[in-house]
Amino acid sequence: MKDRLPGAIVKGISSAGILVMLFILYFLFREGLPVLRSVTLKELFFGDLWYPAENPPVLGMFPLIAATLAVTGLSCLLAVPFSLLIAVFVSETAPRPIREFLKPILELLGFFPSIVLGFIGMVVLAPWLQETFDMLSGLNLFNASLLLGILTVPVVSSLAEEALGAVPQDLRDASYALGATRWETTRKVVIPSALPGILSASLLGIMRAMGETMVVLMAAGGAAIIPLSVFDPVRPLTSTIAAEMGETPVGSPHYAALFFGGVILLVMTLTVNLLSAWIEKKGKMVR
């Protein structure tokens, strides 16, 4: 009985969590799919105008999707290489006292409040960008991407460091015995062995950036246009939902379109998550 009780408790809590997730998915699809009564899928995905307050509403979500992908891609382009350098330094190069100091710091930075970072982007980074580059507004794609990159660095570097640390020490010792230097061992032995974990960490960082709300709401500029420059203001899906949901009549096409935007985000993040799981599985099969 003592052995069964903890197992029953864990199963009950796990089942409750699964039921909650299923209920959220049901509610998301129930509220979002009615938008298809007003517009077609082609108009939703490829329409380049977002004027939900018009009569009839114009619900082209292509600028919002393009902004989401642009912000996520640029932030990861800025953050992932820097994160991997930090991970290699902490795992392979840093002395043990520095490593023991940096590892908890990286994990703590992963919980840095995004709203604080968004506020810094509004009051510090945006005026600096506006004055330095002579722009109309410092709230733009680059501002939001830079801040998202700062949020992504601790996540990717911490997970990548764990992947590097999981490489058996015997591989390193064998490489040193053959006359390889530390850099050659890291580049030709450790990183290839940890590559599936590094790729999974990078994809999880992408998913973290894709789902962020407050930073892009405060720093991206809020213009529903297709970005042609890194200094264009943009309006990703997350910021659109956060900014407009509170003032949208329940049951209206605009209301349903915002929920459908949530469905799109769900599919995008689920795709990245499944890709990460597939890479991790392939890596285990290779090992």
mmCIF file of C-alpha atoms in Angstrom:
data_model
loop_
_atom_site.group_PDB
_atom_site.id
_atom_site.type_symbol
_atom_site.label_atom_id
_atom_site.label_comp_id
_atom_site.label_asym_id
_atom_site.label_seq_id
_atom_site.Cartn_x
_atom_site.Cartn_y
_atom_site.Cartn_z
ATOM 1 C CA MET A 1 0.000 0.000 0.000
ATOM 2 C CA LYS A 2 2.857 2.370 0.833
ATOM 3 C CA ASP A 3 4.407 1.725 -2.574
ATOM 4 C CA ARG A 4 1.147 2.156 -4.473
ATOM 5 C CA LEU A 5 0.069 5.432 -2.854
ATOM 6 C CA PRO A 6 2.887 7.635 -4.245
ATOM 7 C CA GLY A 7 2.387 6.106 -7.691
ATOM 8 C CA ALA A 8 -1.360 6.783 -7.536
ATOM 9 C CA ILE A 9 -0.729 10.390 -6.484
ATOM 10 C CA VAL A 10 1.724 10.952 -9.359
ATOM 11 C CA LYS A 11 -0.682 9.376 -11.855
ATOM 12 C CA GLY A 12 -3.560 11.494 -10.554
ATOM 13 C CA ILE A 13 -1.592 14.749 -10.818
ATOM 14 C CA SER A 14 -0.297 13.806 -14.290
ATOM 15 C CA SER A 15 -3.793 12.919 -15.480
ATOM 16 C CA ALA A 16 -5.152 16.208 -14.149
ATOM 17 C CA GLY A 17 -2.452 18.118 -16.030
ATOM 18 C CA ILE A 18 -3.257 16.266 -19.257
ATOM 19 C CA LEU A 19 -6.975 16.971 -18.825
ATOM 20 C CA VAL A 20 -6.278 20.677 -18.282
ATOM 21 C CA MET A 21 -4.173 20.792 -21.457
ATOM 22 C CA LEU A 22 -6.880 18.999 -23.447
ATOM 23 C CA PHE A 23 -9.465 21.467 -22.149
ATOM 24 C CA ILE A 24 -7.256 24.401 -23.184
ATOM 25 C CA LEU A 25 -6.838 22.923 -26.667
ATOM 26 C CA TYR A 26 -10.581 22.336 -26.975
ATOM 27 C CA PHE A 27 -11.366 25.896 -25.879
ATOM 28 C CA LEU A 28 -8.732 27.331 -28.233
ATOM 29 C CA PHE A 29 -10.098 25.517 -31.272
ATOM 30 C CA ARG A 30 -13.738 26.103 -30.299
ATOM 31 C CA GLU A 31 -13.243 29.857 -30.084
ATOM 32 C CA GLY A 32 -10.861 30.172 -33.035
ATOM 33 C CA LEU A 33 -12.358 28.058 -35.808
ATOM 34 C CA PRO A 34 -15.576 30.165 -36.167
ATOM 35 C CA VAL A 35 -13.454 32.839 -37.878
ATOM 36 C CA LEU A 36 -13.595 30.645 -40.980
ATOM 37 C CA ARG A 37 -17.270 31.600 -41.328
ATOM 38 C CA SER A 38 -16.180 35.185 -42.084
ATOM 39 C CA VAL A 39 -12.962 34.698 -44.052
ATOM 40 C CA THR A 40 -11.235 31.881 -45.891
ATOM 41 C CA LEU A 41 -7.981 30.254 -44.889
ATOM 42 C CA LYS A 42 -6.304 31.864 -47.887
ATOM 43 C CA GLU A 43 -7.399 35.338 -46.756
ATOM 44 C CA LEU A 44 -6.250 34.627 -43.196
ATOM 45 C CA PHE A 45 -2.813 33.315 -44.075
ATOM 46 C CA PHE A 46 -1.989 35.438 -47.121
ATOM 47 C CA GLY A 47 -3.979 38.637 -46.628
ATOM 48 C CA ASP A 48 -1.617 41.570 -46.081
ATOM 49 C CA LEU A 49 -4.040 43.911 -44.293
ATOM 50 C CA TRP A 50 -5.058 43.681 -40.629
ATOM 51 C CA TYR A 51 -7.970 46.028 -39.910
ATOM 52 C CA PRO A 52 -10.213 44.055 -37.532
ATOM 53 C CA ALA A 53 -12.246 47.116 -36.508
ATOM 54 C CA GLU A 54 -13.474 47.803 -40.054
ATOM 55 C CA ASN A 55 -16.969 46.811 -41.169
ATOM 56 C CA PRO A 56 -16.628 44.175 -42.499
ATOM 57 C CA PRO A 57 -13.349 43.359 -40.704
ATOM 58 C CA VAL A 58 -10.200 42.780 -42.740
ATOM 59 C CA LEU A 59 -8.351 39.892 -41.098
ATOM 60 C CA GLY A 60 -5.216 39.245 -43.123
ATOM 61 C CA MET A 61 -2.700 37.678 -40.727
ATOM 62 C CA PHE A 62 0.290 37.431 -43.046
ATOM 63 C CA PRO A 63 1.995 40.563 -41.587
ATOM 64 C CA LEU A 64 1.537 39.149 -38.075
ATOM 65 C CA ILE A 65 2.946 35.749 -39.033
ATOM 66 C CA ALA A 66 5.834 37.353 -40.935
ATOM 67 C CA ALA A 67 6.604 39.568 -37.932
ATOM 68 C CA THR A 68 6.577 36.565 -35.591
ATOM 69 C CA LEU A 69 8.997 34.648 -37.799
ATOM 70 C CA ALA A 70 11.205 37.716 -38.369
ATOM 71 C CA VAL A 71 11.519 38.577 -34.676
ATOM 72 C CA THR A 72 12.144 34.954 -33.725
ATOM 73 C CA GLY A 73 14.673 34.386 -36.507
ATOM 74 C CA LEU A 74 16.663 37.565 -35.882
ATOM 75 C CA SER A 75 16.714 37.080 -32.104
ATOM 76 C CA CYS A 76 18.011 33.526 -32.483
ATOM 77 C CA LEU A 77 20.555 34.652 -35.074
ATOM 78 C CA LEU A 78 21.880 37.105 -32.492
ATOM 79 C CA ALA A 79 21.594 34.835 -29.453
ATOM 80 C CA VAL A 80 22.386 31.246 -30.469
ATOM 81 C CA PRO A 81 26.067 31.698 -31.537
ATOM 82 C CA PHE A 82 26.787 33.745 -28.409
ATOM 83 C CA SER A 83 24.979 31.151 -26.261
ATOM 84 C CA LEU A 84 27.039 28.306 -27.713
ATOM 85 C CA LEU A 85 30.270 30.191 -27.056
ATOM 86 C CA ILE A 86 29.222 30.639 -23.433
ATOM 87 C CA ALA A 87 28.317 26.943 -23.171
ATOM 88 C CA VAL A 88 31.688 25.835 -24.589
ATOM 89 C CA PHE A 89 33.541 28.210 -22.263
ATOM 90 C CA VAL A 90 31.682 27.057 -19.157
ATOM 91 C CA SER A 91 31.909 23.361 -20.012
ATOM 92 C CA GLU A 92 35.362 23.034 -21.538
ATOM 93 C CA THR A 93 37.539 26.041 -20.754
ATOM 94 C CA ALA A 94 36.546 27.805 -17.543
ATOM 95 C CA PRO A 95 38.327 26.875 -14.302
ATOM 96 C CA ARG A 96 36.175 24.952 -11.865
ATOM 97 C CA PRO A 97 35.450 27.900 -9.475
ATOM 98 C CA ILE A 98 34.330 30.078 -12.397
ATOM 99 C CA ARG A 99 32.242 27.211 -13.797
ATOM 100 C CA GLU A 100 30.503 26.676 -10.465
ATOM 101 C CA PHE A 101 29.795 30.411 -10.310
ATOM 102 C CA LEU A 102 28.519 30.806 -13.875
ATOM 103 C CA LYS A 103 26.213 27.772 -14.036
ATOM 104 C CA PRO A 104 23.721 28.977 -11.375
ATOM 105 C CA ILE A 105 23.955 32.513 -12.766
ATOM 106 C CA LEU A 106 22.858 31.270 -16.195
ATOM 107 C CA GLU A 107 19.977 29.305 -14.684
ATOM 108 C CA LEU A 108 18.840 32.308 -12.643
ATOM 109 C CA LEU A 109 18.976 34.626 -15.660
ATOM 110 C CA GLY A 110 16.522 32.309 -17.388
ATOM 111 C CA PHE A 111 13.881 33.586 -14.940
ATOM 112 C CA PHE A 112 14.578 37.273 -15.582
ATOM 113 C CA PRO A 113 11.193 39.079 -15.848
ATOM 114 C CA SER A 114 10.487 39.845 -19.483
ATOM 115 C CA ILE A 115 8.386 42.897 -18.613
ATOM 116 C CA VAL A 116 11.424 44.513 -16.974
ATOM 117 C CA LEU A 117 13.464 43.888 -20.095
ATOM 118 C CA GLY A 118 10.661 45.303 -22.243
ATOM 119 C CA PHE A 119 10.581 48.429 -20.081
ATOM 120 C CA ILE A 120 14.339 48.858 -20.540
ATOM 121 C CA GLY A 121 13.828 48.503 -24.281
ATOM 122 C CA MET A 122 11.189 51.245 -24.235
ATOM 123 C CA VAL A 123 12.916 53.836 -22.072
ATOM 124 C CA VAL A 124 16.614 53.162 -22.761
ATOM 125 C CA LEU A 125 17.230 51.210 -25.966
ATOM 126 C CA ALA A 126 14.505 52.794 -28.122
ATOM 127 C CA PRO A 127 15.642 56.438 -27.598
ATOM 128 C CA TRP A 128 19.269 55.399 -28.175
ATOM 129 C CA LEU A 129 18.406 53.660 -31.453
ATOM 130 C CA GLN A 130 16.290 56.614 -32.548
ATOM 131 C CA GLU A 131 19.083 59.129 -31.935
ATOM 132 C CA THR A 132 21.970 56.962 -33.161
ATOM 133 C CA PHE A 133 20.417 55.812 -36.437
ATOM 134 C CA ASP A 134 18.171 58.862 -36.999
ATOM 135 C CA MET A 135 14.944 56.819 -37.087
ATOM 136 C CA LEU A 136 11.358 57.900 -36.576
ATOM 137 C CA SER A 137 10.950 55.380 -33.767
ATOM 138 C CA GLY A 138 13.271 53.116 -31.811
ATOM 139 C CA LEU A 139 10.489 50.612 -31.213
ATOM 140 C CA ASN A 140 11.077 48.192 -34.044
ATOM 141 C CA LEU A 141 12.084 44.703 -35.130
ATOM 142 C CA PHE A 142 15.729 45.100 -34.128
ATOM 143 C CA ASN A 143 14.873 46.390 -30.648
ATOM 144 C CA ALA A 144 12.512 43.499 -29.923
ATOM 145 C CA SER A 145 14.901 40.922 -31.427
ATOM 146 C CA LEU A 146 17.820 42.150 -29.356
ATOM 147 C CA LEU A 147 15.791 41.939 -26.151
ATOM 148 C CA LEU A 148 14.453 38.499 -27.080
ATOM 149 C CA GLY A 149 18.022 37.409 -27.748
ATOM 150 C CA ILE A 150 18.978 38.473 -24.226
ATOM 151 C CA LEU A 151 16.114 36.360 -22.872
ATOM 152 C CA THR A 152 17.109 33.405 -25.044
ATOM 153 C CA VAL A 153 20.827 33.330 -24.180
ATOM 154 C CA PRO A 154 20.473 31.830 -20.659
ATOM 155 C CA VAL A 155 18.098 29.111 -21.869
ATOM 156 C CA VAL A 156 20.221 27.969 -24.818
ATOM 157 C CA SER A 157 23.576 28.286 -23.060
ATOM 158 C CA SER A 158 22.414 26.373 -19.977
ATOM 159 C CA LEU A 159 20.923 23.497 -21.982
ATOM 160 C CA ALA A 160 23.871 23.375 -24.405
ATOM 161 C CA GLU A 161 26.301 23.309 -21.474
ATOM 162 C CA GLU A 162 24.461 20.308 -20.050
ATOM 163 C CA ALA A 163 24.704 18.561 -23.433
ATOM 164 C CA LEU A 164 28.456 19.235 -23.580
ATOM 165 C CA GLY A 165 28.900 18.114 -19.993
ATOM 166 C CA ALA A 166 27.151 14.818 -20.768
ATOM 167 C CA VAL A 167 29.908 13.806 -23.225
ATOM 168 C CA PRO A 168 31.928 11.011 -21.541
ATOM 169 C CA GLN A 169 35.304 12.075 -20.189
ATOM 170 C CA ASP A 170 36.842 8.990 -21.798
ATOM 171 C CA LEU A 171 36.398 10.575 -25.237
ATOM 172 C CA ARG A 172 38.323 13.643 -24.132
ATOM 173 C CA ASP A 173 41.085 11.552 -22.542
ATOM 174 C CA ALA A 174 41.423 9.430 -25.684
ATOM 175 C CA SER A 175 41.729 12.565 -27.808
ATOM 176 C CA TYR A 176 44.387 14.026 -25.509
ATOM 177 C CA ALA A 177 46.256 10.715 -25.602
ATOM 178 C CA LEU A 178 46.435 10.951 -29.390
ATOM 179 C CA GLY A 179 48.078 14.363 -29.104
ATOM 180 C CA ALA A 180 45.106 16.637 -29.758
ATOM 181 C CA THR A 181 44.975 20.039 -28.094
ATOM 182 C CA ARG A 182 42.071 21.179 -25.950
ATOM 183 C CA TRP A 183 40.609 23.225 -28.820
ATOM 184 C CA GLU A 184 40.942 20.323 -31.256
ATOM 185 C CA THR A 185 39.310 17.995 -28.755
ATOM 186 C CA THR A 186 36.460 20.411 -28.190
ATOM 187 C CA ARG A 187 35.926 21.101 -31.884
ATOM 188 C CA LYS A 188 36.356 17.598 -33.298
ATOM 189 C CA VAL A 189 35.229 15.340 -30.448
ATOM 190 C CA VAL A 190 33.087 17.060 -27.819
ATOM 191 C CA ILE A 191 30.906 19.284 -30.016
ATOM 192 C CA PRO A 192 30.104 16.543 -32.599
ATOM 193 C CA SER A 193 29.210 14.145 -29.773
ATOM 194 C CA ALA A 194 26.935 16.725 -28.128
ATOM 195 C CA LEU A 195 25.491 18.049 -31.400
ATOM 196 C CA PRO A 196 21.963 16.557 -30.970
ATOM 197 C CA GLY A 197 21.687 18.130 -27.516
ATOM 198 C CA ILE A 198 23.026 21.438 -28.812
ATOM 199 C CA LEU A 199 20.492 21.458 -31.647
ATOM 200 C CA SER A 200 17.683 20.639 -29.212
ATOM 201 C CA ALA A 201 18.793 23.496 -26.956
ATOM 202 C CA SER A 202 18.790 25.882 -29.920
ATOM 203 C CA LEU A 203 15.294 24.798 -30.966
ATOM 204 C CA LEU A 204 13.991 25.235 -27.427
ATOM 205 C CA GLY A 205 15.483 28.721 -27.465
ATOM 206 C CA ILE A 206 13.615 29.411 -30.706
ATOM 207 C CA MET A 207 10.408 28.206 -29.071
ATOM 208 C CA ARG A 208 11.080 30.465 -26.071
ATOM 209 C CA ALA A 209 11.496 33.483 -28.342
ATOM 210 C CA MET A 210 8.465 32.604 -30.468
ATOM 211 C CA GLY A 211 6.112 32.496 -27.482
ATOM 212 C CA GLU A 212 7.336 35.643 -25.723
ATOM 213 C CA THR A 213 4.661 38.329 -25.294
ATOM 214 C CA MET A 214 5.647 41.274 -23.117
ATOM 215 C CA VAL A 215 8.930 42.149 -24.823
ATOM 216 C CA VAL A 216 7.431 42.282 -28.316
ATOM 217 C CA LEU A 217 4.335 44.061 -27.021
ATOM 218 C CA MET A 218 6.457 46.831 -25.507
ATOM 219 C CA ALA A 219 9.396 47.066 -27.906
ATOM 220 C CA ALA A 220 8.340 45.897 -31.389
ATOM 221 C CA GLY A 221 6.428 49.021 -32.416
ATOM 222 C CA GLY A 222 2.958 47.539 -32.944
ATOM 223 C CA ALA A 223 2.609 48.152 -36.703
ATOM 224 C CA ALA A 224 0.863 45.349 -38.610
ATOM 225 C CA ILE A 225 3.086 45.567 -41.687
ATOM 226 C CA ILE A 226 5.391 43.151 -43.481
ATOM 227 C CA PRO A 227 8.929 44.080 -42.337
ATOM 228 C CA LEU A 228 11.299 45.033 -45.133
ATOM 229 C CA SER A 229 14.074 46.226 -42.811
ATOM 230 C CA VAL A 230 15.304 45.300 -39.343
ATOM 231 C CA PHE A 231 14.351 48.820 -38.251
ATOM 232 C CA ASP A 232 10.698 48.523 -39.298
ATOM 233 C CA PRO A 233 8.052 48.424 -36.539
ATOM 234 C CA VAL A 234 6.272 45.072 -36.406
ATOM 235 C CA ARG A 235 3.354 43.395 -34.656
ATOM 236 C CA PRO A 236 3.862 39.679 -33.925
ATOM 237 C CA LEU A 237 0.992 37.340 -33.115
ATOM 238 C CA THR A 238 1.676 37.293 -29.376
ATOM 239 C CA SER A 239 1.607 41.067 -29.007
ATOM 240 C CA THR A 240 -1.520 41.280 -31.194
ATOM 241 C CA ILE A 241 -3.403 38.858 -28.958
ATOM 242 C CA ALA A 242 -2.246 40.596 -25.771
ATOM 243 C CA ALA A 243 -3.017 44.113 -27.035
ATOM 244 C CA GLU A 244 -6.409 43.495 -28.655
ATOM 245 C CA MET A 245 -8.117 40.706 -26.722
ATOM 246 C CA GLY A 246 -9.246 42.910 -23.846
ATOM 247 C CA GLU A 247 -11.222 45.298 -26.083
ATOM 248 C CA THR A 248 -12.697 42.761 -28.513
ATOM 249 C CA PRO A 249 -16.416 41.840 -28.356
ATOM 250 C CA VAL A 250 -16.852 38.191 -27.441
ATOM 251 C CA GLY A 251 -18.046 36.116 -30.392
ATOM 252 C CA SER A 252 -17.077 38.662 -33.050
ATOM 253 C CA PRO A 253 -14.910 37.719 -36.064
ATOM 254 C CA HIS A 254 -12.098 39.750 -34.526
ATOM 255 C CA TYR A 255 -12.387 37.724 -31.303
ATOM 256 C CA ALA A 256 -12.306 34.443 -33.224
ATOM 257 C CA ALA A 257 -9.354 35.632 -35.333
ATOM 258 C CA LEU A 258 -7.293 36.309 -32.207
ATOM 259 C CA PHE A 259 -7.984 32.796 -30.965
ATOM 260 C CA PHE A 260 -7.085 31.471 -34.402
ATOM 261 C CA GLY A 261 -3.799 33.338 -34.052
ATOM 262 C CA GLY A 262 -3.304 31.346 -30.860
ATOM 263 C CA VAL A 263 -3.898 28.166 -32.854
ATOM 264 C CA ILE A 264 -1.234 29.245 -35.350
ATOM 265 C CA LEU A 265 1.221 29.882 -32.517
ATOM 266 C CA LEU A 266 0.373 26.496 -31.036
ATOM 267 C CA VAL A 267 1.114 24.742 -34.325
ATOM 268 C CA MET A 268 4.381 26.653 -34.779
ATOM 269 C CA THR A 269 5.686 25.905 -31.288
ATOM 270 C CA LEU A 270 4.481 22.300 -31.476
ATOM 271 C CA THR A 271 6.396 21.852 -34.739
ATOM 272 C CA VAL A 272 9.584 23.179 -33.151
ATOM 273 C CA ASN A 273 9.034 20.960 -30.089
ATOM 274 C CA LEU A 274 8.507 17.829 -32.192
ATOM 275 C CA LEU A 275 11.581 18.657 -34.252
ATOM 276 C CA SER A 276 13.613 18.998 -31.057
ATOM 277 C CA ALA A 277 12.330 15.645 -29.781
ATOM 278 C CA TRP A 278 13.119 13.999 -33.133
ATOM 279 C CA ILE A 279 16.681 15.357 -33.125
ATOM 280 C CA GLU A 280 17.213 14.145 -29.557
ATOM 281 C CA LYS A 281 15.882 10.698 -30.450
ATOM 282 C CA LYS A 282 18.118 10.453 -33.528
ATOM 283 C CA GLY A 283 21.082 11.473 -31.406
ATOM 284 C CA LYS A 284 20.407 8.673 -28.911
ATOM 285 C CA MET A 285 20.098 6.170 -31.771
ATOM 286 C CA VAL A 286 23.468 7.265 -33.189
ATOM 287 C CA ARG A 287 25.141 6.940 -29.796
#
